[in-house]
C-alpha atoms as a printed R data frame, in Angstrom:
   type eleno elety resid chain resno      x      y       z
1  ATOM     1    CA   MET     A     1 24.391 40.252 -12.944
2  ATOM     2    CA   THR     A     2 21.654 42.870 -12.955
3  ATOM     3    CA   ILE     A     3 19.731 43.776  -9.813
4  ATOM     4    CA   LEU     A     4 16.599 45.851 -10.340
5  ATOM     5    CA   VAL     A     5 15.182 47.897  -7.465
6  ATOM     6    CA   VAL     A     6 11.520 48.866  -7.928
7  ATOM     7    CA   ASP     A     7  9.648 51.213  -5.612
8  ATOM     8    CA   ASP     A     8  7.259 54.073  -6.329
9  ATOM     9    CA   GLU     A     9  8.841 56.073  -3.504
10 ATOM    10    CA   ARG     A    10 12.000 57.503  -5.070
11 ATOM    11    CA   ASN     A    11 13.865 58.111  -1.814
12 ATOM    12    CA   ILE     A    12 13.375 54.506  -0.723
13 ATOM    13    CA   ALA     A    13 14.350 53.059  -4.114
14 ATOM    14    CA   ASP     A    14 17.454 55.248  -4.297
15 ATOM    15    CA   SER     A    15 18.422 54.381  -0.724
16 ATOM    16    CA   ILE     A    16 18.109 50.633  -1.328
17 ATOM    17    CA   ALA     A    17 20.100 50.876  -4.557
18 ATOM    18    CA   GLY     A    18 22.788 52.958  -2.859
19 ATOM    19    CA   THR     A    19 23.101 50.426  -0.050
20 ATOM    20    CA   LEU     A    20 23.388 47.533  -2.504
21 ATOM    21    CA   ILE     A    21 26.072 49.330  -4.491
22 ATOM    22    CA   ALA     A    22 28.038 50.208  -1.337
23 ATOM    23    CA   GLU     A    23 27.767 46.799   0.320
24 ATOM    24    CA   LEU     A    24 28.022 44.272  -2.503
25 ATOM    25    CA   ASN     A    25 31.467 43.068  -3.428
26 ATOM    26    CA   THR     A    26 30.516 42.158  -6.955
27 ATOM    27    CA   ASP     A    27 30.351 43.512 -10.469
28 ATOM    28    CA   ALA     A    28 26.563 43.583 -10.258
29 ATOM    29    CA   GLU     A    29 24.784 46.359 -12.075
30 ATOM    30    CA   VAL     A    30 22.148 47.932  -9.817
31 ATOM    31    CA   ARG     A    31 19.342 49.727 -11.655
32 ATOM    32    CA   VAL     A    32 16.328 51.593 -10.283
33 ATOM    33    CA   CYS     A    33 12.765 51.920 -11.568
34 ATOM    34    CA   TYR     A    34 10.185 54.120  -9.863
35 ATOM    35    CA   GLY     A    35  7.124 51.996 -10.505
36 ATOM    36    CA   SER     A    36  5.796 48.881 -12.183
37 ATOM    37    CA   GLN     A    37  5.351 50.394 -15.630
38 ATOM    38    CA   GLN     A    38  8.928 51.641 -15.740
39 ATOM    39    CA   ALA     A    39 10.113 48.204 -14.569
40 ATOM    40    CA   LYS     A    40  8.130 46.482 -17.332
41 ATOM    41    CA   GLU     A    41  9.684 48.799 -19.915
42 ATOM    42    CA   PHE     A    42 13.173 48.191 -18.509
43 ATOM    43    CA   SER     A    43 12.681 44.414 -18.513
44 ATOM    44    CA   ALA     A    44 11.730 44.473 -22.196
45 ATOM    45    CA   THR     A    45 15.262 45.535 -23.124
46 ATOM    46    CA   HIS     A    46 17.422 44.328 -20.211
47 ATOM    47    CA   TYR     A    47 17.988 40.953 -18.576
48 ATOM    48    CA   ILE     A    48 17.201 40.917 -14.842
49 ATOM    49    CA   ASP     A    49 18.742 38.420 -12.423
50 ATOM    50    CA   ILE     A    50 17.347 39.758  -9.143
51 ATOM    51    CA   ILE     A    51 14.495 42.130  -8.388
52 ATOM    52    CA   VAL     A    52 14.068 43.958  -5.092
53 ATOM    53    CA   CYS     A    53 10.472 45.103  -5.268
54 ATOM    54    CA   ASP     A    54  7.979 46.996  -3.159
55 ATOM    55    CA   ILE     A    55  4.637 45.218  -2.886
56 ATOM    56    CA   ASP     A    56  2.333 48.201  -2.452
57 ATOM    57    CA   MET     A    57  2.548 50.339  -5.603
58 ATOM    58    CA   PRO     A    58 -0.229 52.080  -7.538
59 ATOM    59    CA   LYS     A    59 -1.751 50.673 -10.758
60 ATOM    60    CA   CYS     A    60  0.228 47.392 -10.716
61 ATOM    61    CA   ASN     A    61  1.431 46.066  -7.370
62 ATOM    62    CA   GLY     A    62  4.765 44.334  -6.925
63 ATOM    63    CA   ILE     A    63  3.260 40.854  -6.770
64 ATOM    64    CA   SER     A    64  1.504 41.288 -10.127
65 ATOM    65    CA   LEU     A    65  4.647 42.809 -11.613
66 ATOM    66    CA   CYS     A    66  6.819 39.900 -10.520
67 ATOM    67    CA   LYS     A    67  4.293 37.318 -11.714
68 ATOM    68    CA   SER     A    68  4.439 38.869 -15.181
69 ATOM    69    CA   LEU     A    69  8.259 39.084 -15.100
70 ATOM    70    CA   LEU     A    70  8.498 35.401 -14.176
71 ATOM    71    CA   LEU     A    71  6.946 34.540 -17.551
72 ATOM    72    CA   SER     A    72  9.993 36.028 -19.302
73 ATOM    73    CA   TYR     A    73 12.527 35.318 -16.552
74 ATOM    74    CA   PRO     A    74 11.632 31.986 -14.889
75 ATOM    75    CA   ASP     A    75 14.898 31.995 -12.903
76 ATOM    76    CA   LEU     A    76 14.314 35.508 -11.561
77 ATOM    77    CA   LYS     A    77 15.123 35.840  -7.870
78 ATOM    78    CA   ILE     A    78 12.610 38.045  -6.046
79 ATOM    79    CA   ILE     A    79 12.957 39.996  -2.819
80 ATOM    80    CA   PHE     A    80  9.735 41.683  -1.739
81 ATOM    81    CA   LEU     A    81  9.765 44.727   0.521
82 ATOM    82    CA   THR     A    82  6.841 46.534   2.079
83 ATOM    83    CA   GLY     A    83  5.963 48.847   4.900
84 ATOM    84    CA   TYR     A    84  2.811 46.776   5.459
85 ATOM    85    CA   LEU     A    85  2.459 43.143   6.381
86 ATOM    86    CA   SER     A    86 -0.317 40.651   6.089
87 ATOM    87    CA   LEU     A    87 -0.398 36.921   5.513
88 ATOM    88    CA   ILE     A    88 -1.918 37.415   2.057
89 ATOM    89    CA   HIS     A    89  1.234 39.272   0.979
90 ATOM    90    CA   ILE     A    90  3.405 36.424   2.187
91 ATOM    91    CA   SER     A    91  1.462 33.489   0.793
92 ATOM    92    CA   GLU     A    92  0.292 34.798  -2.595
93 ATOM    93    CA   PRO     A    93  3.710 35.004  -4.356
94 ATOM    94    CA   THR     A    94  4.602 31.438  -3.384
95 ATOM    95    CA   ARG     A    95  1.571 29.905  -5.143
96 ATOM    96    CA   ARG     A    96  2.121 28.727  -8.732
């Protein structure tokens, strides 16, 4: 199983990945990308089971990223993280 952590803030992405590695009792591979473009490039050559993704990133936000990844990985499990909260962030990803 591959878990991809995506956040444009390196310290946050590394911290989340470190916590997952320390706390999961599994053979999961935890990988980190520091933005949407890097995540798109990674996903072109690696299968992703779970993505832990920041919503608010420059150029391509996490919601747009995950919508595009769902085209290639329809069973992708998504966990969104953000330091900001609004109802639009909550409701938009659930619409198909």
